[in-house]
Amino acid sequence: MFDVKKFINETIRNLKNEIKGKAIIAVSGGVDSTVSAVLTHMAIGDNLLPVFIDTGLMRKNESDKVKSLFDSLNIKIKILNREEDFLKHLEGITDPEQKRKIVGERFIRNFEEEARNFNAEYLVQGTIAPDWIESGGGIRERIKTHHNVGGLPEKMDLKIVEPLRDLYKDEVREIAKYLGIKNWERQPFPGPGLSIRVIGEVNKNKLDLLREATEIVENEVENAVNNNLIQRPWQYFAIMLPVKTTGVHGDKRAYGYTVAVRIIDSIDGMSGTYSRIPHEILERISINITNRIPEINRVVYDITNKPPATIEWE
Ligand code: XMP
């Protein structure tokens, strides 16, 4: 059994010993980075600077949500808008591993700059066990480079601190619940953000379309959960495909984008099954996407388990 209280006390003690000076943490609003920030803040107080980087690869209104989450925790955070920087570096890149490396690198370079301004020597990260296991840190072959692990540049000035390194998501959620952190139920969102959900080259237009589609999937699934029609799935999101197909809008031919919907049930993200979601909910998602986003005229549902597929498409 995982002993939450003991873990928290030991972690705070270890963090106090490990961090001799100032530290910076990248917060995303996700449960891993939030719990890491709260524990580190409990250990070193205002010697920790939490930074939220708006990469342009986030979902709708993500920075406002993160700001109000940290306001509710009485922890000050700094928000940086770096959309232009990230999108510029991703221009022309189609290879998923390369995208992950680039996003990881831009994160670090931007943080290093903030860390210098703040005189921080440490970078706290919300890495959890599946991140480094699947990045090839254990005995298993590398599946994909999670940006907060293998995607880090080799030459880096900051010392890495990973308080949740040995935990699985359900344990992190227990800690969050125990500490009264509101976002413990939030679905995981990958570090490289929407860059790995726009298949092929990433650009602002596709990201904007995907943001709309993502919001529709999230709202429909959350409504269904709130109305007790389904259990909350592990993750539920949209993927923008580099495929255009023929459709009909009114009585006119249309030639638009295809979006895939991925809804998956899992305990820890290491394996999972596609969610047997009622067709009525899938249909509402499909109708809302195609009605509200005229550039998209086809919606497909991903019925692959993990393995053989991974949860994210890239
Ligand atoms: P995959 O796609 O490998 O995803 O089956 C397993 C879980 O990890 C999330 N994921 C990431 N999380 N940084 C993260 O913090 C990453 O680079 C990353 N890539 C995938 C994914 O959303 C799923 O929950």
GROMACS .gro file of C-alpha atoms and ligand atoms in nm:
model
  338
    1MET     CA    1   0.000   0.000   0.000
    2PHE     CA    2   0.119   0.348  -0.086
    3ASP     CA    3   0.155   0.559   0.229
    4VAL     CA    4   0.074   0.914   0.120
    5LYS     CA    5   0.162   1.091   0.444
    6LYS     CA    6   0.495   0.913   0.475
    7PHE     CA    7   0.582   0.986   0.112
    8ILE     CA    8   0.505   1.357   0.157
    9ASN     CA    9   0.711   1.391   0.476
   10GLU     CA   10   1.008   1.201   0.334
   11THR     CA   11   0.996   1.392   0.007
   12ILE     CA   12   0.993   1.731   0.177
   13ARG     CA   13   1.288   1.625   0.390
   14ASN     CA   14   1.481   1.500   0.085
   15LEU     CA   15   1.404   1.813  -0.116
   16LYS     CA   16   1.534   2.032   0.166
   17ASN     CA   17   1.861   1.836   0.161
   18GLU     CA   18   1.891   1.817  -0.216
   19ILE     CA   19   1.813   2.175  -0.315
   20LYS     CA   20   2.082   2.407  -0.185
   21GLY     CA   21   1.966   2.736  -0.328
   22LYS     CA   22   1.700   2.839  -0.575
   23ALA     CA   23   1.497   2.620  -0.806
   24ILE     CA   24   1.266   2.662  -1.099
   25ILE     CA   25   0.983   2.433  -1.207
   26ALA     CA   26   0.787   2.414  -1.527
   27VAL     CA   27   0.421   2.384  -1.441
   28SER     CA   28   0.162   2.274  -1.694
   29GLY     CA   29  -0.152   2.257  -1.481
   30GLY     CA   30  -0.126   1.880  -1.490
   31VAL     CA   31  -0.129   1.679  -1.173
   32ASP     CA   32   0.239   1.568  -1.191
   33SER     CA   33   0.393   1.913  -1.219
   34THR     CA   34   0.142   2.066  -0.976
   35VAL     CA   35   0.215   1.808  -0.705
   36SER     CA   36   0.590   1.849  -0.766
   37ALA     CA   37   0.555   2.227  -0.733
   38VAL     CA   38   0.346   2.209  -0.417
   39LEU     CA   39   0.584   1.963  -0.245
   40THR     CA   40   0.888   2.166  -0.345
   41HIS     CA   41   0.718   2.486  -0.231
   42MET     CA   42   0.650   2.318   0.104
   43ALA     CA   43   1.021   2.237   0.123
   44ILE     CA   44   1.186   2.558   0.003
   45GLY     CA   45   0.908   2.820  -0.011
   46ASP     CA   46   0.973   3.119  -0.234
   47ASN     CA   47   1.313   2.984  -0.336
   48LEU     CA   48   1.101   2.798  -0.592
   49LEU     CA   49   0.984   2.980  -0.904
   50PRO     CA   50   0.705   2.799  -1.091
   51VAL     CA   51   0.691   2.900  -1.457
   52PHE     CA   52   0.420   2.825  -1.708
   53ILE     CA   53   0.538   2.848  -2.066
   54ASP     CA   54   0.265   2.910  -2.316
   55THR     CA   55   0.417   2.715  -2.603
   56GLY     CA   56   0.132   2.775  -2.844
   57LEU     CA   57   0.087   2.397  -2.821
   58MET     CA   58  -0.158   2.409  -2.533
   59ARG     CA   59  -0.534   2.366  -2.526
   60LYS     CA   60  -0.783   2.655  -2.514
   61ASN     CA   61  -0.753   2.894  -2.216
   62GLU     CA   62  -0.490   2.670  -2.063
   63SER     CA   63  -0.279   2.952  -1.913
   64ASP     CA   64  -0.581   3.113  -1.741
   65LYS     CA   65  -0.675   2.780  -1.590
   66VAL     CA   66  -0.322   2.721  -1.462
   67LYS     CA   67  -0.306   3.072  -1.317
   68SER     CA   68  -0.627   3.024  -1.120
   69LEU     CA   69  -0.520   2.678  -1.001
   70PHE     CA   70  -0.201   2.822  -0.850
   71ASP     CA   71  -0.388   3.124  -0.714
   72SER     CA   72  -0.607   2.877  -0.525
   73LEU     CA   73  -0.292   2.716  -0.384
   74ASN     CA   74  -0.145   3.055  -0.285
   75ILE     CA   75   0.165   2.996  -0.496
   76LYS     CA   76   0.287   3.269  -0.730
   77ILE     CA   77   0.368   3.161  -1.085
   78LYS     CA   78   0.522   3.336  -1.384
   79ILE     CA   79   0.358   3.300  -1.724
   80LEU     CA   80   0.570   3.335  -2.038
   81ASN     CA   81   0.431   3.355  -2.389
   82ARG     CA   82   0.670   3.168  -2.620
   83GLU     CA   83   0.435   3.060  -2.898
   84GLU     CA   84   0.638   3.225  -3.171
   85ASP     CA   85   0.963   3.064  -3.058
   86PHE     CA   86   0.819   2.711  -3.044
   87LEU     CA   87   0.629   2.731  -3.373
   88LYS     CA   88   0.929   2.874  -3.554
   89HIS     CA   89   1.150   2.585  -3.443
   90LEU     CA   90   0.886   2.328  -3.542
   91GLU     CA   91   0.848   2.465  -3.893
   92GLY     CA   92   0.900   2.197  -4.158
   93ILE     CA   93   0.945   1.916  -3.901
   94THR     CA   94   0.738   1.602  -3.952
   95ASP     CA   95   0.928   1.333  -3.762
   96PRO     CA   96   0.763   1.269  -3.421
   97GLU     CA   97   1.086   1.203  -3.230
   98GLN     CA   98   1.238   1.516  -3.375
   99LYS     CA   99   0.933   1.720  -3.270
  100ARG     CA  100   0.967   1.582  -2.917
  101LYS     CA  101   1.337   1.672  -2.907
  102ILE     CA  102   1.274   2.023  -3.037
  103VAL     CA  103   0.996   2.094  -2.789
  104GLY     CA  104   1.212   1.955  -2.505
  105GLU     CA  105   1.504   2.168  -2.616
  106ARG     CA  106   1.298   2.487  -2.644
  107PHE     CA  107   1.152   2.423  -2.297
  108ILE     CA  108   1.498   2.389  -2.151
  109ARG     CA  109   1.645   2.688  -2.333
  110ASN     CA  110   1.357   2.908  -2.219
  111PHE     CA  111   1.386   2.778  -1.865
  112GLU     CA  112   1.758   2.828  -1.856
  113GLU     CA  113   1.699   3.192  -1.937
  114GLU     CA  114   1.440   3.224  -1.660
  115ALA     CA  115   1.663   3.028  -1.424
  116ARG     CA  116   1.951   3.269  -1.490
  117ASN     CA  117   1.725   3.567  -1.417
  118PHE     CA  118   1.613   3.401  -1.093
  119ASN     CA  119   1.962   3.270  -1.005
  120ALA     CA  120   1.828   2.914  -0.987
  121GLU     CA  121   2.059   2.615  -1.011
  122TYR     CA  122   1.797   2.343  -0.998
  123LEU     CA  123   1.520   2.235  -1.232
  124VAL     CA  124   1.239   2.043  -1.065
  125GLN     CA  125   1.049   1.810  -1.297
  126GLY     CA  126   0.725   1.616  -1.258
  127THR     CA  127   0.866   1.301  -1.418
  128ILE     CA  128   0.684   0.984  -1.307
  129ALA     CA  129   0.785   0.621  -1.353
  130PRO     CA  130   0.614   0.545  -1.689
  131ASP     CA  131   0.787   0.850  -1.843
  132TRP     CA  132   1.138   0.720  -1.796
  133ILE     CA  133   1.053   0.352  -1.830
  134GLU     CA  134   0.904   0.412  -2.176
  135SER     CA  135   1.185   0.648  -2.271
  136GLY     CA  136   1.428   0.359  -2.243
  137GLY     CA  137   1.548   0.433  -1.890
  138GLY     CA  138   1.492   0.081  -1.767
  139ILE     CA  139   1.537  -0.259  -1.920
  140ARG     CA  140   1.278  -0.192  -2.187
  141GLU     CA  141   1.347  -0.070  -2.535
  142ARG     CA  142   1.268   0.293  -2.603
  143ILE     CA  143   0.911   0.338  -2.723
  144LYS     CA  144   0.917   0.714  -2.752
  145THR     CA  145   1.115   0.992  -2.597
  146HIS     CA  146   0.901   1.163  -2.338
  147HIS     CA  147   1.015   1.519  -2.360
  148ASN     CA  148   1.074   1.558  -1.991
  149VAL     CA  149   1.317   1.265  -1.991
  150GLY     CA  150   1.512   1.164  -2.299
  151GLY     CA  151   1.414   1.475  -2.489
  152LEU     CA  152   1.639   1.692  -2.274
  153PRO     CA  153   1.948   1.832  -2.442
  154GLU     CA  154   2.270   1.666  -2.328
  155LYS     CA  155   2.436   1.993  -2.242
  156MET     CA  156   2.233   2.157  -1.975
  157ASP     CA  157   2.329   2.397  -1.698
  158LEU     CA  158   2.061   2.301  -1.445
  159LYS     CA  159   2.065   2.015  -1.196
  160ILE     CA  160   1.754   1.801  -1.231
  161VAL     CA  161   1.535   1.716  -0.932
  162GLU     CA  162   1.253   1.463  -0.979
  163PRO     CA  163   1.054   1.410  -0.659
  164LEU     CA  164   0.790   1.182  -0.818
  165ARG     CA  165   1.029   0.970  -1.022
  166ASP     CA  166   0.927   0.638  -0.869
  167LEU     CA  167   0.553   0.696  -0.861
  168TYR     CA  168   0.268   0.594  -1.088
  169LYS     CA  169  -0.014   0.828  -1.180
  170ASP     CA  170  -0.268   0.683  -0.937
  171GLU     CA  171  -0.024   0.747  -0.651
  172VAL     CA  172   0.036   1.104  -0.766
  173ARG     CA  173  -0.340   1.155  -0.774
  174GLU     CA  174  -0.370   1.024  -0.417
  175ILE     CA  175  -0.115   1.283  -0.305
  176ALA     CA  176  -0.299   1.558  -0.491
  177LYS     CA  177  -0.627   1.461  -0.332
  178TYR     CA  178  -0.465   1.448   0.010
  179LEU     CA  179  -0.314   1.796  -0.038
  180GLY     CA  180  -0.644   1.942  -0.160
  181ILE     CA  181  -0.513   2.011  -0.511
  182LYS     CA  182  -0.818   2.053  -0.730
  183ASN     CA  183  -0.684   1.915  -1.056
  184TRP     CA  184  -0.619   1.558  -0.939
  185GLU     CA  185  -0.881   1.417  -1.174
  186ARG     CA  186  -0.752   1.600  -1.479
  187GLN     CA  187  -0.658   1.375  -1.766
  188PRO     CA  188  -0.286   1.349  -1.852
  189PHE     CA  189  -0.162   1.587  -2.119
  190PRO     CA  190   0.175   1.519  -2.281
  191GLY     CA  191   0.468   1.757  -2.237
  192PRO     CA  192   0.507   1.819  -2.613
  193GLY     CA  193   0.141   1.924  -2.609
  194LEU     CA  194  -0.057   1.941  -2.929
  195SER     CA  195   0.260   1.919  -3.140
  196ILE     CA  196   0.234   1.538  -3.122
  197ARG     CA  197  -0.140   1.546  -3.193
  198VAL     CA  198  -0.102   1.732  -3.519
  199ILE     CA  199   0.032   1.452  -3.733
  200GLY     CA  200   0.293   1.579  -3.977
  201GLU     CA  201   0.395   1.942  -3.986
  202VAL     CA  202   0.262   2.165  -3.712
  203ASN     CA  203   0.129   2.511  -3.787
  204LYS     CA  204  -0.092   2.765  -3.614
  205ASN     CA  205  -0.392   2.700  -3.834
  206LYS     CA  206  -0.396   2.326  -3.765
  207LEU     CA  207  -0.334   2.388  -3.396
  208ASP     CA  208  -0.631   2.625  -3.380
  209LEU     CA  209  -0.858   2.369  -3.547
  210LEU     CA  210  -0.731   2.096  -3.315
  211ARG     CA  211  -0.790   2.320  -3.011
  212GLU     CA  212  -1.156   2.355  -3.112
  213ALA     CA  213  -1.197   1.983  -3.172
  214THR     CA  214  -1.021   1.901  -2.844
  215GLU     CA  215  -1.256   2.125  -2.651
  216ILE     CA  216  -1.557   1.953  -2.806
  217VAL     CA  217  -1.428   1.603  -2.719
  218GLU     CA  218  -1.348   1.712  -2.363
  219ASN     CA  219  -1.685   1.882  -2.310
  220GLU     CA  220  -1.889   1.592  -2.447
  221VAL     CA  221  -1.700   1.331  -2.245
  222GLU     CA  222  -1.710   1.539  -1.927
  223ASN     CA  223  -2.084   1.602  -1.967
  224ALA     CA  224  -2.138   1.229  -2.009
  225VAL     CA  225  -1.931   1.164  -1.695
  226ASN     CA  226  -2.121   1.428  -1.497
  227ASN     CA  227  -2.452   1.276  -1.610
  228ASN     CA  228  -2.335   0.930  -1.500
  229LEU     CA  229  -2.358   0.795  -1.853
  230ILE     CA  230  -1.997   0.673  -1.846
  231GLN     CA  231  -1.705   0.639  -1.609
  232ARG     CA  232  -1.432   0.898  -1.662
  233PRO     CA  233  -1.196   0.752  -1.922
  234TRP     CA  234  -0.820   0.774  -1.872
  235GLN     CA  235  -0.779   1.012  -2.165
  236TYR     CA  236  -1.006   1.161  -2.430
  237PHE     CA  237  -0.881   1.386  -2.705
  238ALA     CA  238  -0.863   1.464  -3.075
  239ILE     CA  239  -0.583   1.417  -3.328
  240MET     CA  240  -0.547   1.625  -3.642
  241LEU     CA  241  -0.461   1.405  -3.939
  242PRO     CA  242  -0.272   1.518  -4.248
  243VAL     CA  243  -0.550   1.369  -4.457
  244LYS     CA  244  -0.811   1.558  -4.653
  245THR     CA  245  -1.122   1.384  -4.777
  246THR     CA  246  -1.428   1.472  -4.978
  247GLY     CA  247  -1.747   1.574  -4.805
  248VAL     CA  248  -2.061   1.770  -4.871
  249HIS     CA  249  -2.162   2.095  -4.704
  250GLY     CA  250  -2.517   2.195  -4.794
  251ASP     CA  251  -2.527   2.086  -5.156
  252LYS     CA  252  -2.166   2.180  -5.226
  253ARG     CA  253  -1.862   1.960  -5.246
  254ALA     CA  254  -1.620   2.011  -4.958
  255TYR     CA  255  -1.262   1.893  -4.923
  256GLY     CA  256  -1.162   1.909  -4.560
  257TYR     CA  257  -0.950   1.773  -4.279
  258THR     CA  258  -0.997   1.449  -4.087
  259VAL     CA  259  -0.988   1.434  -3.712
  260ALA     CA  260  -0.940   1.116  -3.510
  261VAL     CA  261  -1.093   1.080  -3.165
  262ARG     CA  262  -0.901   0.877  -2.907
  263ILE     CA  263  -1.080   0.776  -2.587
  264ILE     CA  264  -0.892   0.523  -2.383
  265ASP     CA  265  -0.933   0.341  -2.052
  266SER     CA  266  -0.621   0.267  -1.852
  267ILE     CA  267  -0.490   0.243  -1.498
  268ASP     CA  268  -0.146   0.391  -1.543
  269GLY     CA  269  -0.099   0.470  -1.912
  270MET     CA  270   0.133   0.172  -1.962
  271SER     CA  271  -0.140  -0.026  -2.133
  272GLY     CA  272  -0.499   0.048  -2.218
  273THR     CA  273  -0.810  -0.041  -2.410
  274TYR     CA  274  -1.011   0.181  -2.639
  275SER     CA  275  -1.318   0.300  -2.456
  276ARG     CA  276  -1.649   0.131  -2.543
  277ILE     CA  277  -1.815   0.468  -2.544
  278PRO     CA  278  -2.189   0.472  -2.634
  279HIS     CA  279  -2.243   0.555  -3.000
  280GLU     CA  280  -2.475   0.843  -2.907
  281ILE     CA  281  -2.182   1.022  -2.741
  282LEU     CA  282  -1.950   0.953  -3.034
  283GLU     CA  283  -2.215   1.086  -3.268
  284ARG     CA  284  -2.257   1.406  -3.069
  285ILE     CA  285  -1.880   1.456  -3.082
  286SER     CA  286  -1.877   1.399  -3.456
  287ILE     CA  287  -2.175   1.626  -3.527
  288ASN     CA  288  -2.043   1.906  -3.308
  289ILE     CA  289  -1.698   1.895  -3.462
  290THR     CA  290  -1.820   1.902  -3.821
  291ASN     CA  291  -2.090   2.163  -3.749
  292ARG     CA  292  -1.868   2.401  -3.558
  293ILE     CA  293  -1.546   2.356  -3.756
  294PRO     CA  294  -1.623   2.380  -4.127
  295GLU     CA  295  -1.261   2.295  -4.220
  296ILE     CA  296  -1.313   1.945  -4.077
  297ASN     CA  297  -1.555   1.716  -4.255
  298ARG     CA  298  -1.466   1.371  -4.126
  299VAL     CA  299  -1.431   1.224  -3.778
  300VAL     CA  300  -1.300   0.873  -3.711
  301TYR     CA  301  -1.279   0.679  -3.384
  302ASP     CA  302  -0.956   0.502  -3.289
  303ILE     CA  303  -1.038   0.142  -3.186
  304THR     CA  304  -0.682   0.030  -3.112
  305ASN     CA  305  -0.567  -0.087  -2.772
  306LYS     CA  306  -0.224  -0.018  -2.619
  307PRO     CA  307  -0.036  -0.232  -2.708
  308PRO     CA  308  -0.001  -0.254  -3.001
  309ALA     CA  309  -0.071   0.119  -3.045
  310THR     CA  310   0.048   0.383  -2.800
  311ILE     CA  311  -0.200   0.628  -2.648
  312GLU     CA  312  -0.067   0.933  -2.830
  313TRP     CA  313  -0.032   0.894  -3.205
  314GLU     CA  314   0.327   1.020  -3.211
  315XMP     P1  315   0.195   0.677  -2.488
  315XMP     O1  316   0.157   0.762  -2.604
  315XMP     O2  317   0.342   0.656  -2.476
  315XMP     O3  318   0.156   0.760  -2.360
  315XMP     O4  319   0.117   0.549  -2.480
  315XMP     C1  320   0.152   0.714  -2.228
  315XMP     C2  321   0.109   0.828  -2.141
  315XMP     O5  322   0.210   0.928  -2.136
  315XMP     C3  323   0.163   1.052  -2.189
  315XMP     N1  324   0.275   1.108  -2.265
  315XMP     C4  325   0.361   1.200  -2.215
  315XMP     N2  326   0.366   1.260  -2.095
  315XMP     N3  327   0.559   1.380  -2.163
  315XMP     C5  328   0.466   1.351  -2.071
  315XMP     O6  329   0.469   1.410  -1.962
  315XMP     C6  330   0.561   1.323  -2.286
  315XMP     O7  331   0.647   1.352  -2.367
  315XMP     C7  332   0.456   1.228  -2.313
  315XMP     N4  333   0.426   1.152  -2.420
  315XMP     C8  334   0.316   1.078  -2.389
  315XMP     C9  335   0.043   1.017  -2.273
  315XMP     O8  336  -0.047   1.127  -2.287
  315XMP    C10  337  -0.015   0.902  -2.194
  315XMP     O9  338  -0.087   0.947  -2.083
   0.00000   0.00000   0.00000
